[in-house]
mmCIF file of C-alpha atoms in Angstrom:
data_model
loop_
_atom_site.group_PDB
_atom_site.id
_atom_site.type_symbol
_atom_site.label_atom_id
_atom_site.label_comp_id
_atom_site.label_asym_id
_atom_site.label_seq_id
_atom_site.Cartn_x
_atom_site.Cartn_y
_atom_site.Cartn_z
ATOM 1 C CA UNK L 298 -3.452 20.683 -34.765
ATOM 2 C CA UNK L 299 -2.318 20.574 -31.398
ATOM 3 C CA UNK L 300 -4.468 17.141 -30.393
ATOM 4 C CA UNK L 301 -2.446 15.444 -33.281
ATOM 5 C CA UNK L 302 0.765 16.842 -31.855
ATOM 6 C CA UNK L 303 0.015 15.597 -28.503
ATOM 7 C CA UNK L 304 -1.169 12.218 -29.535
ATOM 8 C CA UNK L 305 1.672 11.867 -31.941
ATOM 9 C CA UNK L 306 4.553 12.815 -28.737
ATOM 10 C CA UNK L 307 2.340 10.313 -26.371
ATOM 11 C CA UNK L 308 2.542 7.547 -28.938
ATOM 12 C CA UNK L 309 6.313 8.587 -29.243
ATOM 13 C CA UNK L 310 7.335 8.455 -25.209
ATOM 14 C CA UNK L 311 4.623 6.082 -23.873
ATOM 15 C CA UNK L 312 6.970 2.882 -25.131
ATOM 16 C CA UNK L 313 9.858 4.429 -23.556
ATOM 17 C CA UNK L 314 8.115 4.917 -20.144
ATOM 18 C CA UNK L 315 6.662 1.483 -20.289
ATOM 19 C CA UNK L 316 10.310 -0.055 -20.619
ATOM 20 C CA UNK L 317 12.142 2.520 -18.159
ATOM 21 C CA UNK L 318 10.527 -0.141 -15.523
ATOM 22 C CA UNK L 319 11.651 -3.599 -16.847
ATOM 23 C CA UNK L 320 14.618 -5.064 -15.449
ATOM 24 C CA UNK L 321 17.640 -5.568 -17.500
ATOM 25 C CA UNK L 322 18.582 -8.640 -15.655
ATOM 26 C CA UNK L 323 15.742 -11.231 -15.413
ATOM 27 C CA UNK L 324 14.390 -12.892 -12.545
ATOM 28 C CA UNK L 325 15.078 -16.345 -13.873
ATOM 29 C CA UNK L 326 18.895 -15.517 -14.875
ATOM 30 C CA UNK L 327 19.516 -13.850 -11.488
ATOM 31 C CA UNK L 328 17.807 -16.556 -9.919
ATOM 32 C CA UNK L 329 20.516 -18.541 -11.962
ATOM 33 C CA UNK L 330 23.406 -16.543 -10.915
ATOM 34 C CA UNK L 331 22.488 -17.314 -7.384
ATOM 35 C CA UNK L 332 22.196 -20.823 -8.132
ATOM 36 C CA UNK L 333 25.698 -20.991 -9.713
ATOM 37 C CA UNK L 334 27.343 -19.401 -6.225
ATOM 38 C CA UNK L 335 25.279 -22.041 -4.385
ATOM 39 C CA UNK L 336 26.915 -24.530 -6.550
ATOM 40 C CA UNK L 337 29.927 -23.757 -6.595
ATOM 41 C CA UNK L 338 30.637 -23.665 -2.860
ATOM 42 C CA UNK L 339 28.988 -26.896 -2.271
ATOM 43 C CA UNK L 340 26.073 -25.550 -0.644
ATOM 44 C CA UNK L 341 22.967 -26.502 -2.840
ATOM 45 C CA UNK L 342 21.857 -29.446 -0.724
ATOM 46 C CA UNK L 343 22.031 -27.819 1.795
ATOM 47 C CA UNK L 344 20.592 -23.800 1.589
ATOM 48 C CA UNK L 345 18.143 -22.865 -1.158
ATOM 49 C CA UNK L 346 16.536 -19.879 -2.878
ATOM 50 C CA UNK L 347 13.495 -19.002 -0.549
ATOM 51 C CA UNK L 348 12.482 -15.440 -2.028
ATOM 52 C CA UNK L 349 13.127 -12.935 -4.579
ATOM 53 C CA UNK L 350 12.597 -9.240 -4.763
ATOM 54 C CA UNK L 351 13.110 -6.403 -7.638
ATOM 55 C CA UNK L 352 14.236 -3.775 -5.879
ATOM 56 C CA UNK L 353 14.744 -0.554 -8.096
ATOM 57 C CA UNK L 354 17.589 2.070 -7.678
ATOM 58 C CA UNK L 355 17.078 4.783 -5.141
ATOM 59 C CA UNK L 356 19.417 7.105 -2.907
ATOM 60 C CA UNK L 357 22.143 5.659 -4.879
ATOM 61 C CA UNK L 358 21.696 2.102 -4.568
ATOM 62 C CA UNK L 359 21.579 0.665 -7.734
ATOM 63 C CA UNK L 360 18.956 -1.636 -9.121
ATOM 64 C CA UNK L 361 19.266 -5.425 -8.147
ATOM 65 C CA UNK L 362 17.668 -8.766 -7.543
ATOM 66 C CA UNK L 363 17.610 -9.376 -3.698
ATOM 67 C CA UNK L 364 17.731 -13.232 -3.864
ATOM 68 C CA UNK L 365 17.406 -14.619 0.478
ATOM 69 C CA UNK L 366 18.344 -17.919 1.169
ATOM 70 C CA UNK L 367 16.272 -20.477 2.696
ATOM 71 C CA UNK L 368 18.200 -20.179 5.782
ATOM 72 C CA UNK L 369 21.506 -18.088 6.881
ATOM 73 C CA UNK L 370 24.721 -19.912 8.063
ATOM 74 C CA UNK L 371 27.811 -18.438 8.714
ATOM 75 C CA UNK L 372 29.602 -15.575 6.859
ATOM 76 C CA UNK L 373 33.048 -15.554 6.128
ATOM 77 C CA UNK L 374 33.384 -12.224 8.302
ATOM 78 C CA UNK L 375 33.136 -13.799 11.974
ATOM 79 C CA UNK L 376 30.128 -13.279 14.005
ATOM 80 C CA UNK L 377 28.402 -13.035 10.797
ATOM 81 C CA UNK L 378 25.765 -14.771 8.913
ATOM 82 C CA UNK L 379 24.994 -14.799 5.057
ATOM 83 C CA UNK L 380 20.714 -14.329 4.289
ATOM 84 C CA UNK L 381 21.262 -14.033 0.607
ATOM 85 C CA UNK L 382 22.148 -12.034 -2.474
ATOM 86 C CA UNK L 383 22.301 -8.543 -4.135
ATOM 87 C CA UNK L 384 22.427 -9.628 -8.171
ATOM 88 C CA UNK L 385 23.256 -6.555 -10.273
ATOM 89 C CA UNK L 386 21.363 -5.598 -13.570
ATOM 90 C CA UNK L 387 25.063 -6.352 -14.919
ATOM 91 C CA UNK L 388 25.766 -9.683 -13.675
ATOM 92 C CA UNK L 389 27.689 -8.865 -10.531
ATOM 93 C CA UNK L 390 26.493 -9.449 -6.986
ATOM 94 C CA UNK L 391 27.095 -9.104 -3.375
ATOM 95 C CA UNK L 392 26.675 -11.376 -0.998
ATOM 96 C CA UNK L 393 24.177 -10.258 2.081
ATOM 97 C CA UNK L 394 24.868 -10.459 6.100
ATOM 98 C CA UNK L 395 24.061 -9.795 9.217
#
């Protein structure tokens, strides 16, 4: 009686586990969203997307697409430059200097 209990609250929590992992945003729609800024400030012949990364939440840092330009060029905070992206799992993103 207990093996069938066990299987039965494995085959109950396994699909759970196995989708805890999976992005809620998708590689190709952030790689999208990224697009779109390059787009819009008239930068797309000039920088593209060289590299994405999933990184997942920790020490309060939420989830998010790190999407790094093909090369930096300047920030709009002097002395700056802009490498790439932070795409949240909503939509939102942050735009990444040094």
């Amino acid at each position: 009686m207990k093996s069938i209990f066990s299987i039965a609250l494995l085959a109950l929590t396994l699909p759970t586990l196995t989708l805890a992992g999976i992005p809620s945003l998708l590689a190709p729609q952030a790689a999208a969203i990224a697009q779109k800024d390059l787009d819009d400030r008239g930068l797309q012949s000039e920088v593209f997307i060289a590299d994405m990364r999933y990184k997942k939440s920790s020490f309060g840092e939420k989830a998010h697409w790190e999407v790094l330009w093909s090369e930096g060029f300047p920030a709009q905070t002097a002395g700056r430059n802009e490498i790439g992206l932070k795409v949240f799992m909503d939509g939102n993103y942050t735009r990444s200097v040094r």
